[in-house]
């Protein structure tokens, strides 16, 4: 049983396209994180959300607590956005559950 | 960037040998975690700590032990490494919901 489900697993886009990655979770949470991992690289936290919407540059993250769903949007995608994006939720006991990630490739 | 470092970054070891990975933080965060990352799986929790000398097991703790004698250091030990422990290991720290990850340690057991 996976507490966190992401879709799609793999995504290929042309440079400039608008991209959406979805995350659904089944546990009660105190926060949701979107993480980015470049090939062979470390993991970087992009956003922490507990409600509503956050924007950072070309990245936008939204969360609907009632529906237990979050989306990560990338506007005007660029090849440097190619990475694995991971959804993680933090439940009240300070445990994190992770999705298996979405591998994004942006083609010039 | 949060001050969290893992060492070593890469290690090749032989089956049956003991291995210790170190996670060091300069943020004074209370919670520290060790995860392993394998293809087809999300990050899986090995052990975690909620304070000095306070640790608990995660979902894949068999074959691993940990110690936290100081706030800043969280050590992961493989008592007798096996090929199934070949993986990338990530340390994370957390405080007030924020999470920060180390750069990872790629461990190969041959």
JSON list of C-alpha atoms in Angstrom, two decimals:
[
{"chain": "A", "resi": 1, "resn": "UNK", "atom": "CA", "xyz": [0.00, 0.00, 0.00]},
{"chain": "A", "resi": 2, "resn": "UNK", "atom": "CA", "xyz": [1.44, 3.33, -1.04]},
{"chain": "A", "resi": 3, "resn": "UNK", "atom": "CA", "xyz": [0.54, 6.30, 1.06]},
{"chain": "A", "resi": 4, "resn": "UNK", "atom": "CA", "xyz": [1.60, 8.62, -1.75]},
{"chain": "A", "resi": 5, "resn": "UNK", "atom": "CA", "xyz": [0.84, 8.13, -5.43]},
{"chain": "A", "resi": 6, "resn": "UNK", "atom": "CA", "xyz": [2.28, 10.28, -8.21]},
{"chain": "A", "resi": 7, "resn": "UNK", "atom": "CA", "xyz": [1.39, 10.56, -11.85]},
{"chain": "A", "resi": 8, "resn": "UNK", "atom": "CA", "xyz": [2.68, 10.35, -14.43]},
{"chain": "A", "resi": 9, "resn": "UNK", "atom": "CA", "xyz": [5.75, 8.20, -13.70]},
{"chain": "A", "resi": 10, "resn": "UNK", "atom": "CA", "xyz": [7.53, 9.51, -16.77]},
{"chain": "A", "resi": 11, "resn": "UNK", "atom": "CA", "xyz": [6.96, 12.68, -18.75]},
{"chain": "A", "resi": 12, "resn": "UNK", "atom": "CA", "xyz": [8.61, 14.04, -21.86]},
{"chain": "A", "resi": 13, "resn": "UNK", "atom": "CA", "xyz": [7.88, 17.59, -22.96]},
{"chain": "A", "resi": 14, "resn": "UNK", "atom": "CA", "xyz": [9.06, 20.07, -25.56]},
{"chain": "A", "resi": 15, "resn": "UNK", "atom": "CA", "xyz": [10.79, 23.15, -24.31]},
{"chain": "A", "resi": 16, "resn": "UNK", "atom": "CA", "xyz": [8.25, 25.84, -23.51]},
{"chain": "A", "resi": 17, "resn": "UNK", "atom": "CA", "xyz": [5.40, 23.48, -22.67]},
{"chain": "A", "resi": 18, "resn": "UNK", "atom": "CA", "xyz": [3.28, 23.76, -19.52]},
{"chain": "A", "resi": 19, "resn": "UNK", "atom": "CA", "xyz": [3.79, 20.72, -17.29]},
{"chain": "A", "resi": 20, "resn": "UNK", "atom": "CA", "xyz": [1.66, 19.28, -14.51]},
{"chain": "A", "resi": 21, "resn": "UNK", "atom": "CA", "xyz": [2.62, 16.55, -12.08]},
{"chain": "A", "resi": 22, "resn": "UNK", "atom": "CA", "xyz": [0.00, 15.17, -9.73]},
{"chain": "A", "resi": 23, "resn": "UNK", "atom": "CA", "xyz": [0.21, 13.72, -6.24]},
{"chain": "A", "resi": 24, "resn": "UNK", "atom": "CA", "xyz": [-2.49, 11.98, -4.21]},
{"chain": "A", "resi": 25, "resn": "UNK", "atom": "CA", "xyz": [-2.08, 10.80, -0.65]},
{"chain": "A", "resi": 26, "resn": "UNK", "atom": "CA", "xyz": [-4.08, 8.70, 1.76]},
{"chain": "A", "resi": 27, "resn": "UNK", "atom": "CA", "xyz": [-2.85, 9.75, 5.20]},
{"chain": "A", "resi": 28, "resn": "UNK", "atom": "CA", "xyz": [-3.58, 12.76, 7.32]},
{"chain": "A", "resi": 29, "resn": "UNK", "atom": "CA", "xyz": [-0.79, 15.24, 6.87]},
{"chain": "A", "resi": 30, "resn": "UNK", "atom": "CA", "xyz": [0.66, 18.34, 8.45]},
{"chain": "A", "resi": 31, "resn": "UNK", "atom": "CA", "xyz": [2.55, 19.36, 5.31]},
{"chain": "A", "resi": 32, "resn": "UNK", "atom": "CA", "xyz": [3.34, 18.29, 1.77]},
{"chain": "A", "resi": 33, "resn": "UNK", "atom": "CA", "xyz": [6.68, 18.74, 0.06]},
{"chain": "A", "resi": 34, "resn": "UNK", "atom": "CA", "xyz": [7.72, 18.82, -3.56]},
{"chain": "A", "resi": 35, "resn": "UNK", "atom": "CA", "xyz": [11.31, 17.71, -4.04]},
{"chain": "A", "resi": 36, "resn": "UNK", "atom": "CA", "xyz": [13.62, 17.81, -7.05]},
{"chain": "A", "resi": 37, "resn": "UNK", "atom": "CA", "xyz": [16.42, 15.39, -7.79]},
{"chain": "A", "resi": 38, "resn": "UNK", "atom": "CA", "xyz": [18.75, 15.79, -10.77]},
{"chain": "A", "resi": 39, "resn": "UNK", "atom": "CA", "xyz": [20.39, 12.65, -12.16]},
{"chain": "A", "resi": 40, "resn": "UNK", "atom": "CA", "xyz": [23.06, 11.44, -9.78]},
{"chain": "A", "resi": 41, "resn": "UNK", "atom": "CA", "xyz": [22.36, 14.40, -7.55]},
{"chain": "A", "resi": 42, "resn": "UNK", "atom": "CA", "xyz": [21.05, 15.24, -4.17]},
{"chain": "A", "resi": 43, "resn": "UNK", "atom": "CA", "xyz": [17.47, 16.05, -3.23]},
{"chain": "A", "resi": 44, "resn": "UNK", "atom": "CA", "xyz": [16.34, 19.64, -2.99]},
{"chain": "A", "resi": 45, "resn": "UNK", "atom": "CA", "xyz": [13.12, 20.84, -1.42]},
{"chain": "A", "resi": 46, "resn": "UNK", "atom": "CA", "xyz": [11.17, 23.07, -3.82]},
{"chain": "A", "resi": 47, "resn": "UNK", "atom": "CA", "xyz": [8.06, 23.73, -1.78]},
{"chain": "A", "resi": 48, "resn": "UNK", "atom": "CA", "xyz": [6.46, 22.98, 1.55]},
{"chain": "A", "resi": 49, "resn": "UNK", "atom": "CA", "xyz": [2.67, 23.38, 1.53]},
{"chain": "A", "resi": 50, "resn": "UNK", "atom": "CA", "xyz": [-0.01, 23.02, 4.13]},
{"chain": "A", "resi": 51, "resn": "UNK", "atom": "CA", "xyz": [-2.76, 24.82, 2.21]},
{"chain": "A", "resi": 52, "resn": "UNK", "atom": "CA", "xyz": [-3.46, 26.81, -0.91]},
{"chain": "A", "resi": 53, "resn": "UNK", "atom": "CA", "xyz": [-0.83, 27.68, -3.44]},
{"chain": "A", "resi": 54, "resn": "UNK", "atom": "CA", "xyz": [2.82, 28.74, -3.64]},
{"chain": "A", "resi": 55, "resn": "UNK", "atom": "CA", "xyz": [4.81, 30.14, -6.53]},
{"chain": "A", "resi": 56, "resn": "UNK", "atom": "CA", "xyz": [8.53, 30.34, -7.07]},
{"chain": "A", "resi": 57, "resn": "UNK", "atom": "CA", "xyz": [9.67, 31.57, -10.43]},
{"chain": "A", "resi": 58, "resn": "UNK", "atom": "CA", "xyz": [8.21, 29.28, -13.08]},
{"chain": "A", "resi": 59, "resn": "UNK", "atom": "CA", "xyz": [7.10, 26.69, -10.53]},
{"chain": "A", "resi": 60, "resn": "UNK", "atom": "CA", "xyz": [3.68, 26.64, -8.91]},
{"chain": "A", "resi": 61, "resn": "UNK", "atom": "CA", "xyz": [2.46, 24.17, -6.30]},
{"chain": "A", "resi": 62, "resn": "UNK", "atom": "CA", "xyz": [-1.11, 23.75, -5.15]},
{"chain": "A", "resi": 63, "resn": "UNK", "atom": "CA", "xyz": [-2.76, 21.58, -2.56]},
{"chain": "A", "resi": 64, "resn": "UNK", "atom": "CA", "xyz": [-6.37, 20.60, -1.86]},
{"chain": "A", "resi": 65, "resn": "UNK", "atom": "CA", "xyz": [-6.49, 19.24, 1.67]},
{"chain": "A", "resi": 66, "resn": "UNK", "atom": "CA", "xyz": [-10.09, 18.01, 1.41]},
{"chain": "A", "resi": 67, "resn": "UNK", "atom": "CA", "xyz": [-9.34, 16.01, -1.73]},
{"chain": "A", "resi": 68, "resn": "UNK", "atom": "CA", "xyz": [-5.86, 14.95, -0.52]},
{"chain": "A", "resi": 69, "resn": "UNK", "atom": "CA", "xyz": [-4.31, 16.06, -3.76]},
{"chain": "A", "resi": 70, "resn": "UNK", "atom": "CA", "xyz": [-1.49, 18.32, -4.84]},
{"chain": "A", "resi": 71, "resn": "UNK", "atom": "CA", "xyz": [-0.14, 19.45, -8.19]},
{"chain": "A", "resi": 72, "resn": "UNK", "atom": "CA", "xyz": [3.19, 20.82, -9.29]},
{"chain": "A", "resi": 73, "resn": "UNK", "atom": "CA", "xyz": [3.12, 23.01, -12.39]},
{"chain": "A", "resi": 74, "resn": "UNK", "atom": "CA", "xyz": [6.07, 24.17, -14.45]},
{"chain": "A", "resi": 75, "resn": "UNK", "atom": "CA", "xyz": [5.40, 27.02, -16.86]},
{"chain": "A", "resi": 76, "resn": "UNK", "atom": "CA", "xyz": [7.58, 27.59, -19.94]},
{"chain": "A", "resi": 77, "resn": "UNK", "atom": "CA", "xyz": [9.55, 24.40, -19.31]},
{"chain": "A", "resi": 78, "resn": "UNK", "atom": "CA", "xyz": [13.28, 24.36, -20.01]},
{"chain": "A", "resi": 79, "resn": "UNK", "atom": "CA", "xyz": [15.78, 21.52, -20.48]},
{"chain": "A", "resi": 80, "resn": "UNK", "atom": "CA", "xyz": [17.34, 22.37, -17.12]},
{"chain": "A", "resi": 81, "resn": "UNK", "atom": "CA", "xyz": [14.01, 21.39, -15.52]},
{"chain": "A", "resi": 82, "resn": "UNK", "atom": "CA", "xyz": [14.77, 17.78, -16.48]},
{"chain": "A", "resi": 83, "resn": "UNK", "atom": "CA", "xyz": [14.88, 15.92, -13.19]},
{"chain": "A", "resi": 84, "resn": "UNK", "atom": "CA", "xyz": [12.91, 13.59, -10.98]},
{"chain": "A", "resi": 85, "resn": "UNK", "atom": "CA", "xyz": [10.19, 15.33, -8.98]},
{"chain": "A", "resi": 86, "resn": "UNK", "atom": "CA", "xyz": [9.14, 13.68, -5.75]},
{"chain": "A", "resi": 87, "resn": "UNK", "atom": "CA", "xyz": [6.05, 14.32, -3.69]},
{"chain": "A", "resi": 88, "resn": "UNK", "atom": "CA", "xyz": [6.45, 13.76, 0.04]},
{"chain": "A", "resi": 89, "resn": "UNK", "atom": "CA", "xyz": [3.97, 14.14, 2.86]},
{"chain": "A", "resi": 90, "resn": "UNK", "atom": "CA", "xyz": [4.70, 14.70, 6.52]},
{"chain": "A", "resi": 91, "resn": "UNK", "atom": "CA", "xyz": [2.25, 13.21, 8.91]},
{"chain": "A", "resi": 92, "resn": "UNK", "atom": "CA", "xyz": [1.64, 14.38, 12.45]},
{"chain": "A", "resi": 93, "resn": "UNK", "atom": "CA", "xyz": [4.19, 11.96, 13.94]},
{"chain": "A", "resi": 94, "resn": "UNK", "atom": "CA", "xyz": [7.01, 13.62, 11.98]},
{"chain": "A", "resi": 95, "resn": "UNK", "atom": "CA", "xyz": [7.26, 10.75, 9.57]},
{"chain": "A", "resi": 96, "resn": "UNK", "atom": "CA", "xyz": [7.58, 11.37, 5.86]},
{"chain": "A", "resi": 97, "resn": "UNK", "atom": "CA", "xyz": [6.08, 9.26, 3.10]},
{"chain": "A", "resi": 98, "resn": "UNK", "atom": "CA", "xyz": [7.38, 9.57, -0.42]},
{"chain": "A", "resi": 99, "resn": "UNK", "atom": "CA", "xyz": [6.02, 9.00, -3.87]},
{"chain": "A", "resi": 100, "resn": "UNK", "atom": "CA", "xyz": [8.16, 7.05, -6.33]},
{"chain": "A", "resi": 101, "resn": "UNK", "atom": "CA", "xyz": [8.81, 10.18, -8.33]},
{"chain": "A", "resi": 102, "resn": "UNK", "atom": "CA", "xyz": [8.06, 11.57, -11.78]},
{"chain": "A", "resi": 103, "resn": "UNK", "atom": "CA", "xyz": [10.93, 11.56, -14.23]},
{"chain": "A", "resi": 104, "resn": "UNK", "atom": "CA", "xyz": [10.70, 14.67, -16.41]},
{"chain": "A", "resi": 105, "resn": "UNK", "atom": "CA", "xyz": [12.66, 15.16, -19.60]},
{"chain": "A", "resi": 106, "resn": "UNK", "atom": "CA", "xyz": [12.38, 18.48, -21.42]},
{"chain": "A", "resi": 107, "resn": "UNK", "atom": "CA", "xyz": [13.62, 18.36, -25.01]},
{"chain": "A", "resi": 108, "resn": "UNK", "atom": "CA", "xyz": [15.08, 21.50, -26.59]},
{"chain": "B", "resi": 1, "resn": "UNK", "atom": "CA", "xyz": [21.38, 25.76, 1.76]},
{"chain": "B", "resi": 2, "resn": "UNK", "atom": "CA", "xyz": [20.86, 23.84, 4.98]},
{"chain": "B", "resi": 3, "resn": "UNK", "atom": "CA", "xyz": [24.05, 22.61, 6.60]},
{"chain": "B", "resi": 4, "resn": "UNK", "atom": "CA", "xyz": [23.84, 18.87, 6.16]},
{"chain": "B", "resi": 5, "resn": "UNK", "atom": "CA", "xyz": [26.68, 16.73, 4.89]},
{"chain": "B", "resi": 6, "resn": "UNK", "atom": "CA", "xyz": [27.05, 13.04, 4.36]},
{"chain": "B", "resi": 7, "resn": "UNK", "atom": "CA", "xyz": [30.27, 11.06, 4.31]},
{"chain": "B", "resi": 8, "resn": "UNK", "atom": "CA", "xyz": [31.54, 9.25, 2.46]},
{"chain": "B", "resi": 9, "resn": "UNK", "atom": "CA", "xyz": [29.83, 10.17, -0.81]},
{"chain": "B", "resi": 10, "resn": "UNK", "atom": "CA", "xyz": [30.83, 6.94, -2.48]},
{"chain": "B", "resi": 11, "resn": "UNK", "atom": "CA", "xyz": [31.95, 3.61, -1.06]},
{"chain": "B", "resi": 12, "resn": "UNK", "atom": "CA", "xyz": [32.61, 0.15, -2.40]},
{"chain": "B", "resi": 13, "resn": "UNK", "atom": "CA", "xyz": [32.85, -2.57, 0.19]},
{"chain": "B", "resi": 14, "resn": "UNK", "atom": "CA", "xyz": [32.95, -6.34, 0.35]},
{"chain": "B", "resi": 15, "resn": "UNK", "atom": "CA", "xyz": [30.17, -8.58, 1.56]},
{"chain": "B", "resi": 16, "resn": "UNK", "atom": "CA", "xyz": [30.42, -9.24, 5.26]},
{"chain": "B", "resi": 17, "resn": "UNK", "atom": "CA", "xyz": [32.36, -6.11, 6.18]},
{"chain": "B", "resi": 18, "resn": "UNK", "atom": "CA", "xyz": [31.01, -3.46, 8.55]},
{"chain": "B", "resi": 19, "resn": "UNK", "atom": "CA", "xyz": [30.27, -0.03, 7.10]},
{"chain": "B", "resi": 20, "resn": "UNK", "atom": "CA", "xyz": [29.41, 3.25, 8.82]},
{"chain": "B", "resi": 21, "resn": "UNK", "atom": "CA", "xyz": [27.88, 6.23, 7.08]},
{"chain": "B", "resi": 22, "resn": "UNK", "atom": "CA", "xyz": [27.89, 9.61, 8.75]},
{"chain": "B", "resi": 23, "resn": "UNK", "atom": "CA", "xyz": [25.38, 12.43, 8.60]},
{"chain": "B", "resi": 24, "resn": "UNK", "atom": "CA", "xyz": [26.43, 15.75, 10.07]},
{"chain": "B", "resi": 25, "resn": "UNK", "atom": "CA", "xyz": [24.22, 18.83, 10.48]},
{"chain": "B", "resi": 26, "resn": "UNK", "atom": "CA", "xyz": [24.91, 22.36, 11.60]},
{"chain": "B", "resi": 27, "resn": "UNK", "atom": "CA", "xyz": [21.24, 23.39, 11.88]},
{"chain": "B", "resi": 28, "resn": "UNK", "atom": "CA", "xyz": [20.54, 22.02, 15.37]},
{"chain": "B", "resi": 29, "resn": "UNK", "atom": "CA", "xyz": [17.44, 20.28, 14.02]},
{"chain": "B", "resi": 30, "resn": "UNK", "atom": "CA", "xyz": [15.84, 17.77, 16.32]},
{"chain": "B", "resi": 31, "resn": "UNK", "atom": "CA", "xyz": [14.77, 15.14, 13.79]},
{"chain": "B", "resi": 32, "resn": "UNK", "atom": "CA", "xyz": [17.21, 13.17, 11.66]},
{"chain": "B", "resi": 33, "resn": "UNK", "atom": "CA", "xyz": [16.45, 10.35, 9.26]},
{"chain": "B", "resi": 34, "resn": "UNK", "atom": "CA", "xyz": [18.23, 7.74, 7.18]},
{"chain": "B", "resi": 35, "resn": "UNK", "atom": "CA", "xyz": [16.59, 6.60, 3.95]},
{"chain": "B", "resi": 36, "resn": "UNK", "atom": "CA", "xyz": [17.59, 4.34, 1.13]},
{"chain": "B", "resi": 37, "resn": "UNK", "atom": "CA", "xyz": [16.66, 4.98, -2.47]},
{"chain": "B", "resi": 38, "resn": "UNK", "atom": "CA", "xyz": [16.30, 2.13, -4.93]},
{"chain": "B", "resi": 39, "resn": "UNK", "atom": "CA", "xyz": [14.88, 2.00, -8.46]},
{"chain": "B", "resi": 40, "resn": "UNK", "atom": "CA", "xyz": [11.12, 1.47, -8.45]},
{"chain": "B", "resi": 41, "resn": "UNK", "atom": "CA", "xyz": [10.78, 2.46, -4.82]},
{"chain": "B", "resi": 42, "resn": "UNK", "atom": "CA", "xyz": [10.27, 5.79, -3.17]},
{"chain": "B", "resi": 43, "resn": "UNK", "atom": "CA", "xyz": [12.62, 6.76, -0.41]},
{"chain": "B", "resi": 44, "resn": "UNK", "atom": "CA", "xyz": [12.28, 4.17, 2.33]},
{"chain": "B", "resi": 45, "resn": "UNK", "atom": "CA", "xyz": [12.93, 4.92, 5.97]},
{"chain": "B", "resi": 46, "resn": "UNK", "atom": "CA", "xyz": [15.65, 2.89, 7.66]},
{"chain": "B", "resi": 47, "resn": "UNK", "atom": "CA", "xyz": [15.91, 4.57, 11.06]},
{"chain": "B", "resi": 48, "resn": "UNK", "atom": "CA", "xyz": [15.15, 7.95, 12.50]},
{"chain": "B", "resi": 49, "resn": "UNK", "atom": "CA", "xyz": [16.03, 9.98, 15.55]},
{"chain": "B", "resi": 50, "resn": "UNK", "atom": "CA", "xyz": [14.03, 12.53, 17.50]},
{"chain": "B", "resi": 51, "resn": "UNK", "atom": "CA", "xyz": [16.84, 13.58, 19.79]},
{"chain": "B", "resi": 52, "resn": "UNK", "atom": "CA", "xyz": [20.15, 12.57, 21.27]},
{"chain": "B", "resi": 53, "resn": "UNK", "atom": "CA", "xyz": [20.09, 8.87, 22.07]},
{"chain": "B", "resi": 54, "resn": "UNK", "atom": "CA", "xyz": [16.45, 8.66, 20.96]},
{"chain": "B", "resi": 55, "resn": "UNK", "atom": "CA", "xyz": [16.12, 6.53, 17.84]},
{"chain": "B", "resi": 56, "resn": "UNK", "atom": "CA", "xyz": [13.53, 4.26, 16.31]},
{"chain": "B", "resi": 57, "resn": "UNK", "atom": "CA", "xyz": [13.20, 1.80, 13.47]},
{"chain": "B", "resi": 58, "resn": "UNK", "atom": "CA", "xyz": [11.74, 2.49, 10.08]},
{"chain": "B", "resi": 59, "resn": "UNK", "atom": "CA", "xyz": [10.21, 0.13, 7.55]},
{"chain": "B", "resi": 60, "resn": "UNK", "atom": "CA", "xyz": [13.49, -1.37, 6.29]},
{"chain": "B", "resi": 61, "resn": "UNK", "atom": "CA", "xyz": [15.64, -1.45, 9.43]},
{"chain": "B", "resi": 62, "resn": "UNK", "atom": "CA", "xyz": [16.83, -5.08, 9.27]},
{"chain": "B", "resi": 63, "resn": "UNK", "atom": "CA", "xyz": [20.61, -5.24, 8.96]},
{"chain": "B", "resi": 64, "resn": "UNK", "atom": "CA", "xyz": [21.09, -1.61, 10.03]},
{"chain": "B", "resi": 65, "resn": "UNK", "atom": "CA", "xyz": [21.77, 0.12, 13.32]},
{"chain": "B", "resi": 66, "resn": "UNK", "atom": "CA", "xyz": [22.11, 3.78, 14.20]},
{"chain": "B", "resi": 67, "resn": "UNK", "atom": "CA", "xyz": [23.53, 5.98, 16.88]},
{"chain": "B", "resi": 68, "resn": "UNK", "atom": "CA", "xyz": [23.08, 9.60, 17.82]},
{"chain": "B", "resi": 69, "resn": "UNK", "atom": "CA", "xyz": [25.38, 10.66, 20.64]},
{"chain": "B", "resi": 70, "resn": "UNK", "atom": "CA", "xyz": [25.36, 14.33, 19.63]},
{"chain": "B", "resi": 71, "resn": "UNK", "atom": "CA", "xyz": [22.65, 16.52, 18.12]},
{"chain": "B", "resi": 72, "resn": "UNK", "atom": "CA", "xyz": [24.71, 17.12, 15.02]},
{"chain": "B", "resi": 73, "resn": "UNK", "atom": "CA", "xyz": [25.71, 13.56, 14.12]},
{"chain": "B", "resi": 74, "resn": "UNK", "atom": "CA", "xyz": [23.60, 10.57, 13.09]},
{"chain": "B", "resi": 75, "resn": "UNK", "atom": "CA", "xyz": [25.52, 7.44, 12.19]},
{"chain": "B", "resi": 76, "resn": "UNK", "atom": "CA", "xyz": [24.19, 4.53, 10.15]},
{"chain": "B", "resi": 77, "resn": "UNK", "atom": "CA", "xyz": [25.99, 1.21, 10.51]},
{"chain": "B", "resi": 78, "resn": "UNK", "atom": "CA", "xyz": [25.72, -1.88, 8.39]},
{"chain": "B", "resi": 79, "resn": "UNK", "atom": "CA", "xyz": [27.06, -4.53, 10.75]},
{"chain": "B", "resi": 80, "resn": "UNK", "atom": "CA", "xyz": [27.79, -7.04, 7.98]},
{"chain": "B", "resi": 81, "resn": "UNK", "atom": "CA", "xyz": [27.13, -5.64, 4.53]},
{"chain": "B", "resi": 82, "resn": "UNK", "atom": "CA", "xyz": [25.17, -7.69, 2.00]},
{"chain": "B", "resi": 83, "resn": "UNK", "atom": "CA", "xyz": [24.62, -7.17, -1.71]},
{"chain": "B", "resi": 84, "resn": "UNK", "atom": "CA", "xyz": [20.98, -6.26, -1.04]},
{"chain": "B", "resi": 85, "resn": "UNK", "atom": "CA", "xyz": [22.24, -3.19, 0.80]},
{"chain": "B", "resi": 86, "resn": "UNK", "atom": "CA", "xyz": [23.73, -1.77, -2.38]},
{"chain": "B", "resi": 87, "resn": "UNK", "atom": "CA", "xyz": [21.81, 1.47, -2.66]},
{"chain": "B", "resi": 88, "resn": "UNK", "atom": "CA", "xyz": [21.93, 5.21, -2.43]},
{"chain": "B", "resi": 89, "resn": "UNK", "atom": "CA", "xyz": [21.53, 6.40, 1.15]},
{"chain": "B", "resi": 90, "resn": "UNK", "atom": "CA", "xyz": [20.12, 9.79, 2.05]},
{"chain": "B", "resi": 91, "resn": "UNK", "atom": "CA", "xyz": [20.16, 11.54, 5.36]},
{"chain": "B", "resi": 92, "resn": "UNK", "atom": "CA", "xyz": [17.50, 14.14, 6.11]},
{"chain": "B", "resi": 93, "resn": "UNK", "atom": "CA", "xyz": [16.90, 16.62, 8.89]},
{"chain": "B", "resi": 94, "resn": "UNK", "atom": "CA", "xyz": [13.64, 18.24, 9.87]},
{"chain": "B", "resi": 95, "resn": "UNK", "atom": "CA", "xyz": [12.32, 20.91, 12.17]},
{"chain": "B", "resi": 96, "resn": "UNK", "atom": "CA", "xyz": [8.87, 22.54, 12.18]},
{"chain": "B", "resi": 97, "resn": "UNK", "atom": "CA", "xyz": [7.86, 20.64, 9.07]},
{"chain": "B", "resi": 98, "resn": "UNK", "atom": "CA", "xyz": [10.77, 21.71, 6.90]},
{"chain": "B", "resi": 99, "resn": "UNK", "atom": "CA", "xyz": [12.92, 18.95, 5.45]},
{"chain": "B", "resi": 100, "resn": "UNK", "atom": "CA", "xyz": [16.48, 19.11, 4.14]},
{"chain": "B", "resi": 101, "resn": "UNK", "atom": "CA", "xyz": [18.40, 16.32, 2.51]},
{"chain": "B", "resi": 102, "resn": "UNK", "atom": "CA", "xyz": [22.05, 15.43, 2.23]},
{"chain": "B", "resi": 103, "resn": "UNK", "atom": "CA", "xyz": [23.74, 14.81, -1.09]},
{"chain": "B", "resi": 104, "resn": "UNK", "atom": "CA", "xyz": [23.51, 11.05, -0.73]},
{"chain": "B", "resi": 105, "resn": "UNK", "atom": "CA", "xyz": [26.00, 8.22, -0.32]},
{"chain": "B", "resi": 106, "resn": "UNK", "atom": "CA", "xyz": [26.30, 5.67, -3.09]},
{"chain": "B", "resi": 107, "resn": "UNK", "atom": "CA", "xyz": [27.20, 2.34, -1.48]},
{"chain": "B", "resi": 108, "resn": "UNK", "atom": "CA", "xyz": [28.12, -0.71, -3.51]},
{"chain": "B", "resi": 109, "resn": "UNK", "atom": "CA", "xyz": [28.53, -4.07, -1.80]},
{"chain": "B", "resi": 110, "resn": "UNK", "atom": "CA", "xyz": [30.46, -6.57, -3.91]}
]
